[in-house]
mmCIF file of C-alpha atoms and ligand atoms in Angstrom:
data_model
loop_
_atom_site.group_PDB
_atom_site.id
_atom_site.type_symbol
_atom_site.label_atom_id
_atom_site.label_comp_id
_atom_site.label_asym_id
_atom_site.label_seq_id
_atom_site.Cartn_x
_atom_site.Cartn_y
_atom_site.Cartn_z
ATOM 1 C CA MET A 3 -0.041 0.110 0.013
ATOM 2 C CA GLU A 4 0.971 3.677 -0.301
ATOM 3 C CA GLN A 5 1.126 4.268 3.440
ATOM 4 C CA LYS A 6 4.868 4.084 3.537
ATOM 5 C CA THR A 7 5.269 7.353 1.645
ATOM 6 C CA LYS A 8 2.973 9.205 3.973
ATOM 7 C CA PRO A 9 4.554 11.680 6.375
ATOM 8 C CA ILE A 10 5.350 10.514 10.090
ATOM 9 C CA LEU A 11 2.736 11.892 12.480
ATOM 10 C CA LEU A 12 3.921 10.330 15.655
ATOM 11 C CA ASP A 13 7.418 9.369 16.462
ATOM 12 C CA VAL A 14 8.191 7.665 19.647
ATOM 13 C CA ASP A 15 11.756 7.067 20.316
ATOM 14 C CA GLY A 16 13.143 5.065 23.352
ATOM 15 C CA LEU A 17 10.114 5.712 25.638
ATOM 16 C CA SER A 18 10.727 4.303 29.184
ATOM 17 C CA VAL A 19 8.309 4.658 32.042
ATOM 18 C CA SER A 20 8.979 4.095 35.697
ATOM 19 C CA PHE A 21 6.770 4.329 38.696
ATOM 20 C CA ALA A 22 7.679 5.226 42.147
ATOM 21 C CA THR A 23 6.576 2.466 44.514
ATOM 22 C CA ASP A 24 7.027 1.441 48.183
ATOM 23 C CA ARG A 25 9.882 -0.801 46.899
ATOM 24 C CA GLY A 26 11.601 1.872 44.740
ATOM 25 C CA MET A 27 11.274 2.657 41.282
ATOM 26 C CA VAL A 28 9.781 0.039 38.938
ATOM 27 C CA ARG A 29 10.115 0.129 35.063
ATOM 28 C CA ALA A 30 6.836 -0.869 33.349
ATOM 29 C CA VAL A 31 7.865 0.328 29.820
ATOM 30 C CA ARG A 32 11.314 -0.253 28.429
ATOM 31 C CA ASP A 33 12.925 1.450 25.554
ATOM 32 C CA VAL A 34 9.765 1.487 23.250
ATOM 33 C CA SER A 35 10.110 3.088 19.805
ATOM 34 C CA PHE A 36 7.472 3.144 17.069
ATOM 35 C CA ARG A 37 6.198 5.539 14.427
ATOM 36 C CA VAL A 38 2.675 6.207 13.149
ATOM 37 C CA HIS A 39 2.282 7.590 9.662
ATOM 38 C CA GLU A 40 -0.609 9.714 8.457
ATOM 39 C CA GLY A 41 -3.783 7.942 7.897
ATOM 40 C CA GLU A 42 -2.263 4.672 9.179
ATOM 41 C CA ILE A 43 -3.762 2.058 11.699
ATOM 42 C CA LEU A 44 -1.179 0.742 14.087
ATOM 43 C CA SER A 45 -2.064 -1.940 16.575
ATOM 44 C CA ILE A 46 -0.409 -2.509 19.826
ATOM 45 C CA VAL A 47 -1.105 -6.000 20.900
ATOM 46 C CA GLY A 48 -0.270 -7.917 23.984
ATOM 47 C CA GLU A 49 -1.858 -9.728 27.037
ATOM 48 C CA SER A 50 -3.111 -7.487 29.923
ATOM 49 C CA GLY A 51 -0.269 -6.128 31.856
ATOM 50 C CA SER A 52 2.182 -5.711 28.957
ATOM 51 C CA GLY A 53 2.476 -1.993 29.421
ATOM 52 C CA LYS A 54 0.069 -0.992 26.508
ATOM 53 C CA SER A 55 -1.922 1.527 28.472
ATOM 54 C CA VAL A 56 1.105 2.985 30.343
ATOM 55 C CA THR A 57 2.871 3.459 26.967
ATOM 56 C CA LEU A 58 -0.064 5.510 25.647
ATOM 57 C CA LEU A 59 -1.090 7.438 28.535
ATOM 58 C CA SER A 60 2.457 8.695 29.391
ATOM 59 C CA LEU A 61 3.086 9.705 25.776
ATOM 60 C CA LEU A 62 -0.178 11.626 25.944
ATOM 61 C CA GLY A 63 0.774 13.375 29.117
ATOM 62 C CA LEU A 64 -1.969 11.611 31.089
ATOM 63 C CA HIS A 65 0.368 10.026 33.557
ATOM 64 C CA ASP A 66 0.782 11.114 37.175
ATOM 65 C CA ARG A 67 3.655 13.549 36.930
ATOM 66 C CA LYS A 68 4.467 13.239 40.586
ATOM 67 C CA THR A 69 4.953 9.390 40.657
ATOM 68 C CA THR A 70 5.935 8.514 37.125
ATOM 69 C CA LYS A 71 9.222 9.124 35.321
ATOM 70 C CA VAL A 72 9.082 9.094 31.624
ATOM 71 C CA ASP A 73 12.212 9.084 29.495
ATOM 72 C CA GLY A 74 12.741 9.200 25.790
ATOM 73 C CA ALA A 75 11.374 11.458 22.904
ATOM 74 C CA VAL A 76 8.019 11.765 21.407
ATOM 75 C CA SER A 77 7.356 14.042 18.465
ATOM 76 C CA PHE A 78 3.942 14.695 17.030
ATOM 77 C CA ARG A 79 3.812 16.624 13.758
ATOM 78 C CA GLY A 80 7.379 17.462 14.352
ATOM 79 C CA ARG A 81 6.888 18.975 17.779
ATOM 80 C CA HIS A 82 8.413 17.436 20.945
ATOM 81 C CA ILE A 83 5.531 16.837 23.180
ATOM 82 C CA LEU A 84 6.919 14.828 26.041
ATOM 83 C CA ASP A 85 7.901 17.910 28.092
ATOM 84 C CA LEU A 86 5.077 20.306 27.216
ATOM 85 C CA PRO A 87 3.397 21.967 30.140
ATOM 86 C CA ALA A 88 0.003 20.340 31.108
ATOM 87 C CA GLY A 89 -1.997 22.942 29.630
ATOM 88 C CA ARG A 90 -0.328 22.797 26.117
ATOM 89 C CA MET A 91 -0.651 19.109 26.068
ATOM 90 C CA ARG A 92 -4.385 19.325 26.992
ATOM 91 C CA ALA A 93 -4.817 21.639 24.034
ATOM 92 C CA ILE A 94 -3.335 19.004 21.805
ATOM 93 C CA ARG A 95 -5.399 16.284 23.254
ATOM 94 C CA GLY A 96 -8.935 16.583 22.082
ATOM 95 C CA LYS A 97 -8.064 18.712 19.147
ATOM 96 C CA GLU A 98 -5.267 16.994 17.227
ATOM 97 C CA ILE A 99 -5.143 13.828 19.286
ATOM 98 C CA ALA A 100 -8.135 12.142 20.692
ATOM 99 C CA LEU A 101 -8.112 9.116 23.026
ATOM 100 C CA ILE A 102 -11.050 6.605 23.266
ATOM 101 C CA SER A 103 -10.696 4.390 26.387
ATOM 102 C CA GLN A 104 -11.920 0.970 27.174
ATOM 103 C CA ASP A 105 -14.763 2.197 29.423
ATOM 104 C CA PRO A 106 -16.921 4.672 27.604
ATOM 105 C CA MET A 107 -18.303 5.897 31.060
ATOM 106 C CA THR A 108 -14.974 7.427 32.022
ATOM 107 C CA ALA A 109 -15.218 9.738 28.998
ATOM 108 C CA LEU A 110 -18.799 10.670 29.725
ATOM 109 C CA THR A 111 -20.371 12.731 32.559
ATOM 110 C CA PRO A 112 -23.468 11.015 33.854
ATOM 111 C CA VAL A 113 -25.280 14.323 34.700
ATOM 112 C CA TYR A 114 -25.229 15.973 31.105
ATOM 113 C CA THR A 115 -26.797 14.739 27.863
ATOM 114 C CA ILE A 116 -24.351 13.301 25.321
ATOM 115 C CA GLY A 117 -25.261 16.026 22.910
ATOM 116 C CA TRP A 118 -24.319 18.774 25.405
ATOM 117 C CA GLN A 119 -21.141 16.900 26.079
ATOM 118 C CA ILE A 120 -20.172 16.677 22.457
ATOM 119 C CA ALA A 121 -21.154 20.358 21.878
ATOM 120 C CA GLU A 122 -19.055 21.447 24.811
ATOM 121 C CA GLN A 123 -16.048 19.528 23.454
ATOM 122 C CA ILE A 124 -16.459 21.362 20.103
ATOM 123 C CA ARG A 125 -16.784 24.768 21.570
ATOM 124 C CA ALA A 126 -13.747 24.053 23.888
ATOM 125 C CA HIS A 127 -11.631 24.229 20.613
ATOM 126 C CA GLU A 128 -13.763 26.299 18.181
ATOM 127 C CA PRO A 129 -15.527 29.556 18.481
ATOM 128 C CA VAL A 130 -18.980 28.423 17.345
ATOM 129 C CA SER A 131 -22.441 29.141 18.865
ATOM 130 C CA ALA A 132 -24.269 26.492 21.009
ATOM 131 C CA ARG A 133 -26.649 26.027 18.298
ATOM 132 C CA VAL A 134 -24.069 25.271 15.612
ATOM 133 C CA ALA A 135 -22.229 22.863 17.955
ATOM 134 C CA ARG A 136 -25.456 21.109 18.765
ATOM 135 C CA ARG A 137 -26.147 20.676 15.113
ATOM 136 C CA ARG A 138 -22.758 19.252 14.619
ATOM 137 C CA ALA A 139 -23.247 16.881 17.458
ATOM 138 C CA VAL A 140 -26.364 15.453 15.797
ATOM 139 C CA GLU A 141 -24.348 14.983 12.499
ATOM 140 C CA LEU A 142 -21.524 13.303 14.288
ATOM 141 C CA LEU A 143 -23.878 10.953 16.116
ATOM 142 C CA GLY A 144 -25.227 10.127 12.791
ATOM 143 C CA GLU A 145 -21.894 9.381 11.312
ATOM 144 C CA VAL A 146 -21.104 7.045 13.951
ATOM 145 C CA GLY A 147 -24.225 5.072 13.377
ATOM 146 C CA LEU A 148 -26.673 6.104 15.984
ATOM 147 C CA SER A 149 -29.985 5.200 14.251
ATOM 148 C CA ASN A 150 -31.892 8.316 15.554
ATOM 149 C CA PRO A 151 -29.309 11.026 16.129
ATOM 150 C CA GLY A 152 -31.831 13.871 16.634
ATOM 151 C CA GLU A 153 -33.242 12.016 19.529
ATOM 152 C CA ALA A 154 -30.156 10.419 20.900
ATOM 153 C CA VAL A 155 -28.453 13.929 21.251
ATOM 154 C CA ASP A 156 -30.897 14.605 24.232
ATOM 155 C CA ARG A 157 -30.191 11.319 26.006
ATOM 156 C CA TYR A 158 -28.138 10.855 29.148
ATOM 157 C CA PRO A 159 -25.360 8.208 29.048
ATOM 158 C CA HIS A 160 -27.237 5.815 31.121
ATOM 159 C CA GLN A 161 -30.110 5.843 28.761
ATOM 160 C CA LEU A 162 -27.937 4.228 26.026
ATOM 161 C CA SER A 163 -26.630 0.768 25.632
ATOM 162 C CA GLY A 164 -22.809 -0.005 25.987
ATOM 163 C CA GLY A 165 -22.341 -0.010 22.167
ATOM 164 C CA MET A 166 -24.207 3.251 21.770
ATOM 165 C CA ARG A 167 -22.216 4.896 24.505
ATOM 166 C CA GLN A 168 -18.966 3.719 22.925
ATOM 167 C CA ARG A 169 -20.106 5.251 19.613
ATOM 168 C CA ALA A 170 -21.043 8.550 21.374
ATOM 169 C CA VAL A 171 -17.518 8.479 22.798
ATOM 170 C CA ILE A 172 -16.232 7.960 19.237
ATOM 171 C CA ALA A 173 -18.340 10.839 18.026
ATOM 172 C CA MET A 174 -16.838 13.176 20.790
ATOM 173 C CA ALA A 175 -13.331 12.072 19.944
ATOM 174 C CA LEU A 176 -14.183 12.939 16.282
ATOM 175 C CA SER A 177 -15.782 16.231 17.063
ATOM 176 C CA CYS A 178 -12.472 18.058 16.354
ATOM 177 C CA ASN A 179 -11.353 16.138 13.358
ATOM 178 C CA PRO A 180 -8.256 14.686 15.217
ATOM 179 C CA ALA A 181 -5.242 13.682 12.997
ATOM 180 C CA LEU A 182 -4.586 10.849 15.503
ATOM 181 C CA LEU A 183 -7.039 8.734 17.193
ATOM 182 C CA VAL A 184 -5.715 6.730 20.109
ATOM 183 C CA ALA A 185 -8.184 3.861 21.058
ATOM 184 C CA ASP A 186 -7.322 1.779 24.152
ATOM 185 C CA GLU A 187 -9.212 -1.552 23.893
ATOM 186 C CA PRO A 188 -12.277 0.154 22.641
ATOM 187 C CA THR A 189 -14.244 -2.951 21.999
ATOM 188 C CA THR A 190 -13.109 -5.042 25.024
ATOM 189 C CA ALA A 191 -16.278 -4.291 27.076
ATOM 190 C CA LEU A 192 -18.688 -4.813 24.122
ATOM 191 C CA ASP A 193 -20.156 -8.025 22.945
ATOM 192 C CA VAL A 194 -19.015 -9.531 19.590
ATOM 193 C CA THR A 195 -21.584 -8.064 17.296
ATOM 194 C CA VAL A 196 -21.028 -4.612 18.614
ATOM 195 C CA GLN A 197 -17.395 -5.160 18.560
ATOM 196 C CA ALA A 198 -17.425 -5.786 14.871
ATOM 197 C CA GLN A 199 -19.525 -2.658 14.328
ATOM 198 C CA VAL A 200 -17.196 -0.507 16.295
ATOM 199 C CA LEU A 201 -14.271 -1.880 14.350
ATOM 200 C CA ASP A 202 -15.884 -1.254 11.073
ATOM 201 C CA LEU A 203 -16.730 2.368 12.294
ATOM 202 C CA LEU A 204 -12.915 2.875 13.031
ATOM 203 C CA LEU A 205 -12.103 1.813 9.402
ATOM 204 C CA ARG A 206 -14.695 4.128 8.089
ATOM 205 C CA LEU A 207 -13.138 6.920 10.039
ATOM 206 C CA ARG A 208 -9.851 6.383 8.662
ATOM 207 C CA LYS A 209 -11.409 6.344 5.146
ATOM 208 C CA ASP A 210 -13.601 9.372 5.511
ATOM 209 C CA PHE A 211 -11.476 11.618 7.599
ATOM 210 C CA GLY A 212 -8.090 10.215 7.009
ATOM 211 C CA SER A 213 -7.343 9.820 10.814
ATOM 212 C CA ALA A 214 -4.479 7.652 11.696
ATOM 213 C CA ILE A 215 -5.251 5.235 14.541
ATOM 214 C CA ILE A 216 -3.444 3.628 17.279
ATOM 215 C CA LEU A 217 -5.536 0.567 18.200
ATOM 216 C CA ILE A 218 -4.753 -1.150 21.426
ATOM 217 C CA THR A 219 -5.961 -4.578 21.835
ATOM 218 C CA HIS A 220 -5.145 -7.942 23.465
ATOM 219 C CA ASP A 221 -6.837 -9.783 20.567
ATOM 220 C CA MET A 222 -4.809 -10.854 17.494
ATOM 221 C CA GLY A 223 -8.270 -11.301 15.591
ATOM 222 C CA VAL A 224 -8.857 -7.651 15.883
ATOM 223 C CA VAL A 225 -5.356 -6.706 14.668
ATOM 224 C CA ALA A 226 -5.964 -9.084 11.503
ATOM 225 C CA GLU A 227 -9.143 -7.207 10.741
ATOM 226 C CA VAL A 228 -8.066 -3.635 10.969
ATOM 227 C CA ALA A 229 -4.241 -2.902 11.430
ATOM 228 C CA ASP A 230 -1.858 -1.890 8.747
ATOM 229 C CA ARG A 231 1.092 -2.451 11.004
ATOM 230 C CA VAL A 232 1.329 -4.232 14.291
ATOM 231 C CA ALA A 233 3.653 -3.913 17.378
ATOM 232 C CA VAL A 234 3.473 -6.861 19.734
ATOM 233 C CA MET A 235 4.284 -5.913 23.246
ATOM 234 C CA TYR A 236 5.325 -8.014 26.155
ATOM 235 C CA ALA A 237 6.745 -7.115 29.578
ATOM 236 C CA GLY A 238 7.051 -3.605 28.656
ATOM 237 C CA ARG A 239 8.976 -4.175 25.360
ATOM 238 C CA ILE A 240 7.895 -4.407 21.687
ATOM 239 C CA VAL A 241 9.092 -7.794 20.857
ATOM 240 C CA GLU A 242 7.958 -7.981 17.338
ATOM 241 C CA ARG A 243 6.741 -5.507 14.739
ATOM 242 C CA GLY A 244 5.875 -5.341 11.024
ATOM 243 C CA ARG A 245 3.265 -5.043 8.472
ATOM 244 C CA THR A 246 0.135 -6.959 9.527
ATOM 245 C CA GLU A 247 0.392 -9.440 6.471
ATOM 246 C CA GLU A 248 3.971 -9.987 7.192
ATOM 247 C CA VAL A 249 3.625 -10.869 10.775
ATOM 248 C CA PHE A 250 0.687 -13.142 10.272
ATOM 249 C CA ALA A 251 2.454 -14.859 7.396
ATOM 250 C CA SER A 252 5.609 -15.578 9.283
ATOM 251 C CA PRO A 253 5.503 -14.503 12.936
ATOM 252 C CA ILE A 254 9.032 -14.629 14.408
ATOM 253 C CA HIS A 255 8.640 -14.364 18.184
ATOM 254 C CA PRO A 256 7.146 -17.279 20.163
ATOM 255 C CA TYR A 257 5.049 -15.025 22.121
ATOM 256 C CA THR A 258 3.425 -13.817 18.860
ATOM 257 C CA TRP A 259 2.836 -17.474 17.981
ATOM 258 C CA GLY A 260 0.984 -17.858 21.259
ATOM 259 C CA LEU A 261 -1.131 -14.780 20.683
ATOM 260 C CA MET A 262 -1.826 -16.178 17.137
ATOM 261 C CA ALA A 263 -2.815 -19.615 18.358
ATOM 262 C CA SER A 264 -5.218 -17.980 20.801
ATOM 263 C CA ILE A 265 -7.368 -16.294 18.127
ATOM 264 C CA PRO A 266 -10.843 -17.575 18.747
ATOM 265 C CA PRO A 267 -12.533 -19.342 15.965
ATOM 266 C CA LEU A 268 -14.954 -17.284 13.701
ATOM 267 C CA SER A 269 -17.893 -19.428 14.925
ATOM 268 C CA GLY A 270 -18.280 -20.906 18.440
ATOM 269 C CA VAL A 271 -17.497 -19.592 21.883
ATOM 270 C CA ARG A 272 -15.329 -16.636 22.401
ATOM 271 C CA LEU A 273 -12.803 -17.341 25.103
ATOM 272 C CA GLN A 274 -12.264 -14.591 27.770
ATOM 273 C CA ARG A 275 -8.645 -15.598 28.269
ATOM 274 C CA LEU A 276 -5.878 -16.425 26.148
ATOM 275 C CA ARG A 277 -5.525 -20.211 26.367
ATOM 276 C CA SER A 278 -2.242 -21.069 24.650
ATOM 277 C CA ILE A 279 0.218 -19.389 26.606
ATOM 278 C CA SER A 280 0.547 -20.858 30.061
ATOM 279 C CA GLY A 281 1.410 -18.816 33.012
ATOM 280 C CA MET A 282 1.084 -15.133 33.682
ATOM 281 C CA PRO A 283 2.940 -12.051 32.327
ATOM 282 C CA PRO A 284 5.325 -10.575 34.813
ATOM 283 C CA THR A 285 4.573 -7.364 36.912
ATOM 284 C CA PRO A 286 7.100 -4.506 36.232
ATOM 285 C CA GLU A 287 9.079 -5.844 39.427
ATOM 286 C CA THR A 288 9.583 -9.386 38.281
ATOM 287 C CA ILE A 289 10.472 -8.752 34.491
ATOM 288 C CA ALA A 290 13.341 -11.226 33.646
ATOM 289 C CA GLU A 291 16.787 -9.924 32.368
ATOM 290 C CA GLY A 292 17.376 -10.689 28.866
ATOM 291 C CA CYS A 293 14.295 -11.881 27.118
ATOM 292 C CA GLY A 294 11.220 -10.989 29.329
ATOM 293 C CA PHE A 295 9.235 -13.814 27.792
ATOM 294 C CA ALA A 296 11.716 -16.527 28.452
ATOM 295 C CA PRO A 297 10.050 -17.788 31.741
ATOM 296 C CA ARG A 298 7.034 -18.712 29.813
ATOM 297 C CA CYS A 299 8.517 -19.698 26.520
ATOM 298 C CA ALA A 300 8.573 -23.347 25.579
ATOM 299 C CA TYR A 301 11.769 -22.674 23.502
ATOM 300 C CA ALA A 302 13.742 -20.871 26.133
ATOM 301 C CA ARG A 303 17.366 -21.728 26.633
ATOM 302 C CA ALA A 304 20.349 -20.453 28.497
ATOM 303 C CA ALA A 305 21.169 -17.641 25.937
ATOM 304 C CA CYS A 306 17.733 -16.079 26.690
ATOM 305 C CA ALA A 307 19.311 -14.588 29.824
ATOM 306 C CA GLN A 308 21.057 -12.112 27.651
ATOM 307 C CA ARG A 309 19.411 -9.468 25.661
ATOM 308 C CA PRO A 310 18.052 -11.265 22.504
ATOM 309 C CA PRO A 311 19.390 -10.242 19.027
ATOM 310 C CA LEU A 312 17.108 -8.500 16.593
ATOM 311 C CA ARG A 313 15.985 -10.643 13.759
ATOM 312 C CA ARG A 314 14.954 -8.732 10.789
ATOM 313 C CA ALA A 315 13.541 -9.142 7.329
ATOM 314 C CA GLY A 316 13.101 -5.616 5.884
ATOM 315 C CA GLU A 317 10.439 -3.820 8.012
ATOM 316 C CA HIS A 318 9.658 -6.906 9.898
ATOM 317 C CA SER A 319 11.624 -7.571 12.900
ATOM 318 C CA ALA A 320 11.627 -9.333 16.368
ATOM 319 C CA LEU A 321 13.739 -9.761 19.456
ATOM 320 C CA CYS A 322 14.476 -13.446 19.789
ATOM 321 C CA VAL A 323 17.439 -15.852 20.045
ATOM 322 C CA ILE A 324 16.027 -18.492 17.772
ATOM 323 C CA ASP A 325 17.648 -18.376 14.461
ATOM 324 C CA ASP A 326 15.874 -18.449 11.132
ATOM 325 C CA GLY A 327 16.797 -22.063 10.341
ATOM 326 C CA GLU A 328 15.287 -23.392 13.707
ATOM 327 C CA ARG A 329 12.373 -21.095 13.662
ATOM 328 C CA GLN A 330 10.632 -22.754 10.638
ATOM 329 C CA SER A 331 10.130 -26.043 12.272
ATOM 330 C CA LEU A 332 9.372 -24.726 15.838
ATOM 331 C CA ARG A 333 6.822 -22.320 14.452
ATOM 332 C CA ARG A 334 5.068 -25.003 12.489
ATOM 333 C CA THR A 335 4.725 -27.141 15.479
ATOM 334 C CA ALA A 336 3.449 -24.237 17.659
ATOM 335 C CA LEU A 337 0.977 -23.073 15.262
ATOM 336 C CA ALA A 338 -0.267 -26.462 14.137
ATOM 337 C CA VAL A 339 -1.820 -27.163 17.554
ATOM 338 C CA GLU A 340 -4.879 -25.042 16.944
ATOM 339 C CA GLU A 341 -5.078 -25.794 13.150
ATOM 340 C CA PRO A 342 -7.367 -28.763 12.362
ATOM 341 C CA ALA A 343 -5.781 -30.505 9.543
HETATM 342 N N1 ADP B 405 0.664 3.767 38.616
HETATM 343 C C1 ADP B 405 1.374 2.460 38.531
HETATM 344 N N2 ADP B 405 2.143 2.234 39.408
HETATM 345 C C2 ADP B 405 2.830 1.058 39.500
HETATM 346 N N3 ADP B 405 2.696 -0.045 38.533
HETATM 347 C C3 ADP B 405 1.804 0.303 37.527
HETATM 348 C C4 ADP B 405 1.039 1.641 37.359
HETATM 349 N N4 ADP B 405 0.251 1.705 36.309
HETATM 350 C C5 ADP B 405 0.438 0.546 35.770
HETATM 351 N N5 ADP B 405 1.164 -0.232 36.389
HETATM 352 C C6 ADP B 405 1.768 -1.694 36.203
HETATM 353 O O1 ADP B 405 2.464 -1.614 34.819
HETATM 354 C C7 ADP B 405 2.242 -2.876 34.124
HETATM 355 C C8 ADP B 405 1.492 -2.398 32.769
HETATM 356 O O2 ADP B 405 0.196 -1.966 32.885
HETATM 357 P P1 ADP B 405 -0.672 -1.432 31.646
HETATM 358 O O3 ADP B 405 -0.010 -0.712 30.835
HETATM 359 O O4 ADP B 405 -1.917 -0.935 32.218
HETATM 360 O O5 ADP B 405 -0.866 -2.845 30.874
HETATM 361 P P2 ADP B 405 -1.922 -3.323 29.655
HETATM 362 O O6 ADP B 405 -1.023 -3.666 28.740
HETATM 363 O O7 ADP B 405 -2.850 -4.150 30.209
HETATM 364 O O8 ADP B 405 -2.544 -1.836 29.256
HETATM 365 C C9 ADP B 405 1.163 -3.609 35.027
HETATM 366 O O9 ADP B 405 1.870 -4.509 35.614
HETATM 367 C C10 ADP B 405 0.544 -2.520 36.056
HETATM 368 O O10 ADP B 405 0.231 -3.201 37.162
HETATM 369 MG MG1 MG B 406 -4.518 -1.434 29.203
#
């Protein structure tokens, strides 16, 4: 696709995030780098606790500045945004960058109608009258697929279903036509049908408005459906990255194999938990030296105690000690488990 030639919108370089705890500083995000090009959908995927939300919240300046130490460089449209004063960062969020979180209720206030909330958001950034802002709110609610936007605009959040609320939050995020939409597990709380509709909506937004999207998920099935590129995150690091087709065609990292083997079948029961990778991800205090995945990896060896080498084929790369020759057969076994012959 032509995405490669598009300008870089967001450039994250060597981002590390540590928290002050009772037991000293703990590092939850370790030297994370990635880029998002204009109009592109990048998915960051990994199990719960991998550091996905911490990465996003800290680069958007939404971390607690008293207890969190953020290192690295983040530039958005060529501006360094990591050290901006809170007020300047707030002005960028909601205008140029919009955030959609997992729980739509955190973005909505229960005591105001959704129309009022969207209109306020518009008026916070643009000098338009209340009437114009309201009309825009109705249009946006229509665009995100609310069936009767003229009526929905006067509803309170609790009067809408979960799926409708998430659409309302997306409408709010879009109200300022952001260049970058950051969606942190936007479909996790929704049932499967609504989930598919919300993903469709995100794809449509990119098409109609040209927004770039960072989509955080723990579900490789979601990645396959919408992402142009994918970054697989484990124990605070990006362990594999590449164009979605490349990563799915020849995943390099055993952790990625595990995530892929856990994609639920199209029909049948959707599992709540990943079933293919035994054990639990570490907390920031207990991340292993060398390869963080080694303690759960079926193919771990002594060398995994050292920082793993970068395996690379063009834009597709991963951090793993297993060499190209050995990988083929291990991967075949790892992925065959879930594939009925
Ligand atoms: N404020 C904090 N203080 C200490 N640890 C935290 C804090 N916020 C998150 N963590 C820890 O950092 C790790 C990564 O969390 P998070 O980014 O929320 O994971 P996820 O990939 O599920 O979004 C988790 O182990 C979490 O418990
Ligand atoms: Mg999270």
